Amino acid sequence: MTDKIQPKVVVFSTPTCSFCTMAKSYFREKGIKFTDIDVSRDQAAARDMVRRSGQMGVPVIDIGGKIIVGFNRPQINSLLGIK
């Protein structure tokens, strides 16, 4: 990460999703703080995720209001300024 302020990161996930686990592990490795929302337990959050992304699948990652569907490392790196 650069010295600039990190945008808010939210991961919409489920416990059984391997790509969700990979995304969360990647954020931890890079020292990125994030909020994890389990949409299998929170129906309101699941509806919010679909409203934001247009998708039912997980992970959906919100980085500063920009939505990424799936674990797209290059797009994540670009939005967070990771080289």
Short mmCIF file of N, CA and C in Angstrom, two decimals:
data_model
loop_
_atom_site.label_atom_id
_atom_site.label_comp_id
_atom_site.label_asym_id
_atom_site.label_seq_id
_atom_site.Cartn_x
_atom_site.Cartn_y
_atom_site.Cartn_z
N MET A 1 0.84 -1.19 0.00
CA MET A 1 0.00 0.00 0.00
C MET A 1 0.88 1.24 0.00
N THR A 2 0.34 2.27 -0.57
CA THR A 2 1.01 3.56 -0.53
C THR A 2 0.63 4.25 0.77
N ASP A 3 1.11 5.49 0.93
CA ASP A 3 0.83 6.21 2.17
C ASP A 3 -0.55 6.84 2.21
N LYS A 4 -1.29 6.79 1.10
CA LYS A 4 -2.61 7.41 1.11
C LYS A 4 -3.58 6.59 1.95
N ILE A 5 -4.68 7.22 2.32
CA ILE A 5 -5.68 6.57 3.17
C ILE A 5 -6.35 5.44 2.40
N GLN A 6 -6.47 4.30 3.07
CA GLN A 6 -7.09 3.13 2.45
C GLN A 6 -8.59 3.35 2.33
N PRO A 7 -9.15 3.09 1.14
CA PRO A 7 -10.61 3.15 1.02
C PRO A 7 -11.27 2.04 1.84
N LYS A 8 -12.53 2.24 2.16
CA LYS A 8 -13.28 1.21 2.90
C LYS A 8 -13.43 -0.03 2.02
N VAL A 9 -13.15 -1.19 2.60
CA VAL A 9 -13.24 -2.46 1.88
C VAL A 9 -14.27 -3.34 2.58
N VAL A 10 -15.25 -3.82 1.80
CA VAL A 10 -16.28 -4.72 2.32
C VAL A 10 -16.29 -5.96 1.43
N VAL A 11 -16.23 -7.13 2.08
CA VAL A 11 -16.30 -8.40 1.35
C VAL A 11 -17.62 -9.07 1.70
N PHE A 12 -18.47 -9.26 0.71
CA PHE A 12 -19.71 -10.02 0.87
C PHE A 12 -19.35 -11.46 0.53
N SER A 13 -19.55 -12.37 1.49
CA SER A 13 -19.06 -13.74 1.32
C SER A 13 -19.99 -14.75 1.96
N THR A 14 -19.63 -16.02 1.78
CA THR A 14 -20.25 -17.13 2.51
C THR A 14 -19.13 -18.01 3.04
N PRO A 15 -19.39 -18.76 4.11
CA PRO A 15 -18.34 -19.59 4.70
C PRO A 15 -17.82 -20.70 3.78
N THR A 16 -18.63 -21.14 2.83
CA THR A 16 -18.23 -22.27 1.98
C THR A 16 -17.61 -21.84 0.65
N CYS A 17 -17.44 -20.55 0.44
CA CYS A 17 -16.93 -20.02 -0.83
C CYS A 17 -15.40 -19.96 -0.80
N SER A 18 -14.75 -20.77 -1.65
CA SER A 18 -13.28 -20.81 -1.64
C SER A 18 -12.68 -19.50 -2.16
N PHE A 19 -13.31 -18.85 -3.14
CA PHE A 19 -12.78 -17.58 -3.64
C PHE A 19 -12.93 -16.47 -2.60
N CYS A 20 -13.97 -16.56 -1.77
CA CYS A 20 -14.14 -15.62 -0.67
C CYS A 20 -12.98 -15.76 0.31
N THR A 21 -12.66 -17.00 0.65
CA THR A 21 -11.55 -17.28 1.57
C THR A 21 -10.24 -16.77 0.99
N MET A 22 -10.02 -16.99 -0.31
CA MET A 22 -8.81 -16.51 -0.96
C MET A 22 -8.72 -14.98 -0.91
N ALA A 23 -9.83 -14.31 -1.17
CA ALA A 23 -9.84 -12.84 -1.15
C ALA A 23 -9.52 -12.33 0.25
N LYS A 24 -10.16 -12.90 1.27
CA LYS A 24 -9.93 -12.45 2.64
C LYS A 24 -8.49 -12.73 3.07
N SER A 25 -7.95 -13.87 2.68
CA SER A 25 -6.55 -14.19 2.99
C SER A 25 -5.62 -13.19 2.32
N TYR A 26 -5.92 -12.84 1.08
CA TYR A 26 -5.10 -11.88 0.35
C TYR A 26 -5.10 -10.53 1.06
N PHE A 27 -6.27 -10.06 1.49
CA PHE A 27 -6.33 -8.79 2.21
C PHE A 27 -5.52 -8.86 3.50
N ARG A 28 -5.62 -9.97 4.22
CA ARG A 28 -4.85 -10.11 5.46
C ARG A 28 -3.35 -10.08 5.17
N GLU A 29 -2.91 -10.81 4.14
CA GLU A 29 -1.49 -10.84 3.76
C GLU A 29 -0.96 -9.44 3.45
N LYS A 30 -1.79 -8.63 2.81
CA LYS A 30 -1.39 -7.29 2.39
C LYS A 30 -1.64 -6.23 3.47
N GLY A 31 -2.18 -6.65 4.61
CA GLY A 31 -2.44 -5.71 5.70
C GLY A 31 -3.61 -4.77 5.42
N ILE A 32 -4.55 -5.23 4.60
CA ILE A 32 -5.72 -4.42 4.23
C ILE A 32 -6.84 -4.71 5.22
N LYS A 33 -7.33 -3.66 5.88
CA LYS A 33 -8.47 -3.83 6.78
C LYS A 33 -9.73 -3.95 5.95
N PHE A 34 -10.61 -4.87 6.36
CA PHE A 34 -11.85 -5.07 5.62
C PHE A 34 -12.95 -5.52 6.56
N THR A 35 -14.18 -5.32 6.12
CA THR A 35 -15.35 -5.81 6.83
C THR A 35 -15.86 -7.02 6.06
N ASP A 36 -16.08 -8.12 6.76
CA ASP A 36 -16.59 -9.35 6.14
C ASP A 36 -18.06 -9.49 6.49
N ILE A 37 -18.90 -9.60 5.47
CA ILE A 37 -20.34 -9.77 5.69
C ILE A 37 -20.76 -11.12 5.13
N ASP A 38 -21.26 -11.98 6.01
CA ASP A 38 -21.71 -13.33 5.63
C ASP A 38 -23.14 -13.23 5.13
N VAL A 39 -23.30 -13.24 3.81
CA VAL A 39 -24.65 -13.08 3.23
C VAL A 39 -25.51 -14.33 3.38
N SER A 40 -24.92 -15.45 3.80
CA SER A 40 -25.73 -16.64 4.05
C SER A 40 -26.50 -16.51 5.36
N ARG A 41 -26.08 -15.61 6.23
CA ARG A 41 -26.73 -15.41 7.53
C ARG A 41 -27.49 -14.09 7.62
N ASP A 42 -27.27 -13.20 6.66
CA ASP A 42 -27.85 -11.86 6.73
C ASP A 42 -28.56 -11.56 5.41
N GLN A 43 -29.87 -11.79 5.38
CA GLN A 43 -30.64 -11.62 4.15
C GLN A 43 -30.69 -10.17 3.68
N ALA A 44 -30.72 -9.22 4.62
CA ALA A 44 -30.71 -7.81 4.23
C ALA A 44 -29.40 -7.47 3.53
N ALA A 45 -28.30 -8.00 4.04
CA ALA A 45 -27.00 -7.77 3.40
C ALA A 45 -26.95 -8.44 2.04
N ALA A 46 -27.56 -9.61 1.91
CA ALA A 46 -27.60 -10.30 0.61
C ALA A 46 -28.36 -9.45 -0.41
N ARG A 47 -29.47 -8.86 0.00
CA ARG A 47 -30.23 -7.99 -0.91
C ARG A 47 -29.40 -6.76 -1.28
N ASP A 48 -28.69 -6.20 -0.30
CA ASP A 48 -27.83 -5.04 -0.55
C ASP A 48 -26.73 -5.41 -1.55
N MET A 49 -26.14 -6.59 -1.39
CA MET A 49 -25.09 -7.05 -2.30
C MET A 49 -25.62 -7.14 -3.73
N VAL A 50 -26.81 -7.73 -3.90
CA VAL A 50 -27.41 -7.86 -5.23
C VAL A 50 -27.74 -6.49 -5.81
N ARG A 51 -28.23 -5.59 -4.97
CA ARG A 51 -28.54 -4.23 -5.43
C ARG A 51 -27.27 -3.53 -5.93
N ARG A 52 -26.17 -3.69 -5.20
CA ARG A 52 -24.92 -3.03 -5.57
C ARG A 52 -24.28 -3.65 -6.81
N SER A 53 -24.32 -4.98 -6.90
CA SER A 53 -23.53 -5.67 -7.93
C SER A 53 -24.35 -6.22 -9.09
N GLY A 54 -25.65 -6.42 -8.85
CA GLY A 54 -26.46 -7.09 -9.85
C GLY A 54 -26.21 -8.59 -9.90
N GLN A 55 -25.49 -9.12 -8.93
CA GLN A 55 -25.08 -10.52 -8.92
C GLN A 55 -25.51 -11.21 -7.63
N MET A 56 -25.82 -12.50 -7.75
CA MET A 56 -26.12 -13.32 -6.57
C MET A 56 -24.87 -14.04 -6.07
N GLY A 57 -23.86 -14.19 -6.91
CA GLY A 57 -22.66 -14.95 -6.56
C GLY A 57 -21.73 -14.18 -5.65
N VAL A 58 -20.91 -14.90 -4.93
CA VAL A 58 -19.91 -14.32 -4.04
C VAL A 58 -18.52 -14.80 -4.48
N PRO A 59 -17.47 -14.10 -4.13
CA PRO A 59 -17.48 -12.86 -3.38
C PRO A 59 -17.85 -11.65 -4.23
N VAL A 60 -18.45 -10.69 -3.56
CA VAL A 60 -18.60 -9.35 -4.11
C VAL A 60 -17.79 -8.46 -3.18
N ILE A 61 -16.89 -7.69 -3.76
CA ILE A 61 -15.98 -6.86 -2.98
C ILE A 61 -16.25 -5.40 -3.33
N ASP A 62 -16.51 -4.61 -2.30
CA ASP A 62 -16.74 -3.17 -2.46
C ASP A 62 -15.50 -2.46 -1.93
N ILE A 63 -14.80 -1.77 -2.82
CA ILE A 63 -13.61 -1.01 -2.43
C ILE A 63 -13.90 0.46 -2.72
N GLY A 64 -14.18 1.19 -1.67
CA GLY A 64 -14.47 2.61 -1.82
C GLY A 64 -15.63 2.91 -2.75
N GLY A 65 -16.63 2.03 -2.76
CA GLY A 65 -17.80 2.23 -3.60
C GLY A 65 -17.69 1.61 -4.99
N LYS A 66 -16.53 1.08 -5.33
CA LYS A 66 -16.34 0.40 -6.61
C LYS A 66 -16.52 -1.11 -6.38
N ILE A 67 -17.33 -1.75 -7.21
CA ILE A 67 -17.71 -3.15 -7.01
C ILE A 67 -16.87 -4.07 -7.88
N ILE A 68 -16.36 -5.12 -7.26
CA ILE A 68 -15.65 -6.19 -7.97
C ILE A 68 -16.43 -7.47 -7.69
N VAL A 69 -16.80 -8.19 -8.74
CA VAL A 69 -17.47 -9.48 -8.58
C VAL A 69 -16.42 -10.55 -8.79
N GLY A 70 -16.23 -11.39 -7.76
CA GLY A 70 -15.20 -12.43 -7.83
C GLY A 70 -13.89 -11.93 -7.24
N PHE A 71 -12.92 -12.84 -7.17
CA PHE A 71 -11.60 -12.50 -6.64
C PHE A 71 -10.71 -12.12 -7.82
N ASN A 72 -10.73 -10.84 -8.17
CA ASN A 72 -9.99 -10.32 -9.31
C ASN A 72 -8.79 -9.54 -8.76
N ARG A 73 -7.67 -10.26 -8.57
CA ARG A 73 -6.50 -9.67 -7.93
C ARG A 73 -5.99 -8.41 -8.65
N PRO A 74 -5.86 -8.41 -10.00
CA PRO A 74 -5.37 -7.19 -10.65
C PRO A 74 -6.27 -5.98 -10.41
N GLN A 75 -7.58 -6.19 -10.43
CA GLN A 75 -8.51 -5.09 -10.19
C GLN A 75 -8.43 -4.62 -8.73
N ILE A 76 -8.32 -5.56 -7.80
CA ILE A 76 -8.16 -5.22 -6.38
C ILE A 76 -6.90 -4.40 -6.19
N ASN A 77 -5.79 -4.87 -6.76
CA ASN A 77 -4.51 -4.16 -6.63
C ASN A 77 -4.61 -2.75 -7.19
N SER A 78 -5.27 -2.61 -8.33
CA SER A 78 -5.41 -1.30 -8.95
C SER A 78 -6.20 -0.34 -8.05
N LEU A 79 -7.31 -0.81 -7.51
CA LEU A 79 -8.14 0.05 -6.67
C LEU A 79 -7.47 0.41 -5.35
N LEU A 80 -6.60 -0.48 -4.85
CA LEU A 80 -5.94 -0.23 -3.57
C LEU A 80 -4.53 0.33 -3.72
N GLY A 81 -4.06 0.47 -4.96
CA GLY A 81 -2.72 1.01 -5.17
C GLY A 81 -1.62 0.05 -4.78
N ILE A 82 -1.89 -1.26 -4.88
CA ILE A 82 -0.89 -2.28 -4.56
C ILE A 82 -0.10 -2.60 -5.82
N LYS A 83 1.21 -2.60 -5.69
CA LYS A 83 2.08 -2.90 -6.85
C LYS A 83 2.33 -4.38 -6.94
#
